[in-house]
Coordinates of N, CA and C in Angstrom, one line a residue:
X1 N 72.0 24.7 45.2 CA 71.8 24.0 44.5 C 72.4 23.0 44.8
X2 N 71.8 21.5 44.8 CA 72.8 20.3 44.7 C 72.3 19.9 43.5
X3 N 73.4 19.2 42.6 CA 73.2 18.0 41.5 C 73.7 17.2 42.1
X4 N 73.0 16.1 42.1 CA 73.1 14.4 42.2 C 72.9 13.7 40.9
X5 N 73.3 12.9 41.1 CA 73.2 11.7 39.7 C 72.7 11.1 39.4
X6 N 72.3 10.5 38.7 CA 71.1 9.3 38.5 C 71.1 8.4 39.3
X7 N 70.3 7.6 39.8 CA 70.3 5.9 40.6 C 70.1 5.4 39.6
X8 N 70.2 3.7 39.8 CA 70.0 2.9 38.8 C 68.9 1.7 40.0
X9 N 68.1 1.2 39.7 CA 67.5 0.3 40.5 C 67.7 -1.4 39.8
X10 N 67.2 -2.2 40.8 CA 67.1 -3.7 39.8 C 66.0 -3.0 38.7
X11 N 65.2 -2.8 38.4 CA 64.0 -2.7 37.6 C 64.5 -1.9 36.7
X12 N 65.0 -0.6 37.1 CA 65.1 0.8 36.1 C 66.3 0.9 36.2
X13 N 67.8 0.6 35.2 CA 68.6 0.5 34.4 C 68.5 2.1 33.6
X14 N 70.1 3.1 34.2 CA 70.2 3.9 33.5 C 71.0 3.7 32.1
X15 N 70.4 4.7 31.2 CA 70.1 5.2 29.4 C 71.9 5.4 30.1
X16 N 72.0 6.0 28.1 CA 73.1 6.2 27.9 C 74.0 7.7 28.3
X17 N 73.1 8.6 27.9 CA 72.8 10.1 28.7 C 73.0 9.9 29.8
X18 N 71.7 8.9 30.7 CA 71.9 9.0 32.8 C 73.6 9.3 33.3
X19 N 74.2 7.6 32.0 CA 75.3 7.2 32.3 C 76.2 8.4 32.5
X20 N 76.2 9.0 31.1 CA 77.3 10.1 30.9 C 77.1 11.5 32.2
X21 N 75.8 11.5 31.9 CA 76.1 12.7 32.7 C 76.1 12.3 34.5
X22 N 76.2 11.2 34.9 CA 76.6 11.0 36.2 C 78.7 10.6 35.8
X23 N 79.1 10.4 34.5 CA 80.3 10.7 34.7 C 80.8 11.3 34.6
X24 N 80.3 13.0 33.8 CA 80.9 14.5 34.2 C 81.0 15.2 34.8
X25 N 79.5 14.7 35.8 CA 79.7 15.1 37.3 C 80.6 14.6 38.4
X26 N 80.8 13.3 38.2 CA 82.1 12.5 39.1 C 83.1 13.4 38.7
X27 N 83.4 13.4 37.4 CA 84.6 14.6 37.0 C 84.7 15.7 37.8
X28 N 83.8 16.2 38.1 CA 83.8 17.7 38.5 C 83.6 17.4 40.3
X29 N 83.3 16.6 40.6 CA 83.4 16.3 41.8 C 84.5 15.7 42.5
X30 N 85.6 15.1 41.5 CA 86.7 14.4 42.4 C 87.7 15.4 42.7
X31 N 88.2 16.2 42.1 CA 89.1 17.1 42.5 C 88.9 18.0 44.1
X32 N 87.0 18.4 43.9 CA 87.1 18.8 44.9 C 87.0 18.2 46.5
X33 N 86.7 16.8 46.2 CA 86.6 15.9 47.4 C 87.3 15.8 47.3
X34 N 88.9 15.8 47.1 CA 90.2 14.9 47.1 C 90.7 16.2 48.3
X35 N 90.7 17.4 47.5 CA 90.8 18.4 48.0 C 90.8 18.8 49.8
X36 N 89.2 18.8 49.6 CA 88.6 18.7 51.5 C 89.6 17.3 51.8
X37 N 89.7 15.9 51.2 CA 90.2 15.4 52.2 C 91.7 15.3 52.8
X38 N 92.5 15.9 51.4 CA 93.7 16.5 51.5 C 94.1 17.8 52.8
X39 N 92.6 18.3 52.6 CA 93.3 19.4 54.0 C 92.5 18.9 55.3
X40 N 92.0 17.7 55.2 CA 91.8 17.2 56.5 C 93.1 16.6 57.3
X41 N 94.5 16.1 56.2 CA 95.2 15.6 57.2 C 96.1 17.0 57.9
X42 N 95.6 18.2 57.5 CA 96.3 19.9 58.2 C 95.6 19.5 60.0
X43 N 96.0 19.1 60.6 CA 94.6 19.0 62.0 C 94.6 20.5 62.9
X44 N 95.7 21.1 62.6 CA 95.4 22.6 62.2 C 94.2 23.5 62.5
X45 N 93.6 22.7 61.6 CA 92.6 23.3 61.3 C 91.2 22.5 62.1
X46 N 91.4 22.1 62.9 CA 90.9 21.8 63.9 C 90.5 22.5 65.4
X47 N 91.2 23.3 65.3 CA 91.4 24.4 66.4 C 91.5 25.4 66.6
X48 N 91.5 25.5 64.4 CA 91.3 27.4 64.4 C 90.2 27.8 64.7
X49 N 90.7 29.4 65.4 CA 89.6 30.1 66.1 C 89.8 31.5 65.7
X50 N 89.5 31.8 64.4 CA 89.8 33.0 64.2 C 89.0 34.0 62.8
X51 N 89.1 34.9 62.7 CA 88.6 35.6 61.6 C 88.6 34.9 60.5
X52 N 87.2 34.5 59.7 CA 86.8 33.3 58.5 C 87.3 34.3 57.2
X53 N 88.2 35.6 57.1 CA 88.5 36.5 56.1 C 90.1 35.8 56.3
X54 N 90.7 35.8 57.6 CA 91.9 35.6 57.9 C 91.5 33.3 57.2
X55 N 91.1 32.7 57.7 CA 91.2 31.4 58.1 C 90.8 30.7 56.0
X56 N 90.5 32.3 55.3 CA 90.4 31.8 54.1 C 91.5 31.8 53.4
X57 N 92.6 32.7 53.7 CA 93.7 33.0 53.1 C 94.4 31.6 54.0
X58 N 94.7 31.2 55.2 CA 95.3 29.9 55.5 C 94.5 29.0 55.0
X59 N 93.5 28.5 54.5 CA 93.2 27.9 53.5 C 93.6 27.4 52.2
X60 N 93.6 28.2 52.0 CA 94.1 29.0 50.6 C 95.4 28.6 50.6
X61 N 96.3 29.3 51.6 CA 98.1 28.6 51.9 C 97.8 27.5 51.4
X62 N 97.7 26.9 52.7 CA 97.5 25.2 52.9 C 97.3 24.7 51.6
X63 N 96.2 24.5 50.7 CA 95.8 23.9 49.8 C 96.8 23.6 48.7
X64 N 97.5 25.3 48.6 CA 98.7 25.5 47.8 C 99.5 24.1 48.2
X65 N 100.2 24.6 49.3 CA 101.0 23.9 49.9 C 100.8 22.1 49.5
X66 N 99.8 21.5 49.9 CA 98.6 20.5 49.7 C 98.7 20.0 48.7
X67 N 98.7 20.8 47.8 CA 98.7 20.5 46.1 C 100.5 20.5 45.7
X68 N 101.3 20.7 46.3 CA 102.9 20.9 46.1 C 103.1 19.2 46.4
X69 N 102.8 19.0 47.4 CA 103.1 17.8 48.2 C 102.5 17.0 47.2
X70 N 101.1 16.7 47.0 CA 100.6 15.7 46.2 C 101.1 15.7 45.3
X71 N 101.5 16.5 44.4 CA 102.1 16.6 43.0 C 103.4 15.8 43.4
X72 N 103.9 15.4 43.8 CA 105.5 15.3 43.6 C 105.1 13.7 43.1

């Protein structure tokens, strides 16, 4: 299930509740998008041809390293 935010138009302005819902959604989405953006810096992932279970362990390790580097 994909959850998207509310969209305003010229004639339909967002209510306070809709703005709050969009803000809550953005707060939850931002860390995930930042994580994927940082993982894209690891070029090794473009040539990765391995077992998905092994790739999961590799991605977790890379994400830990990336978070340590970004957290400096």
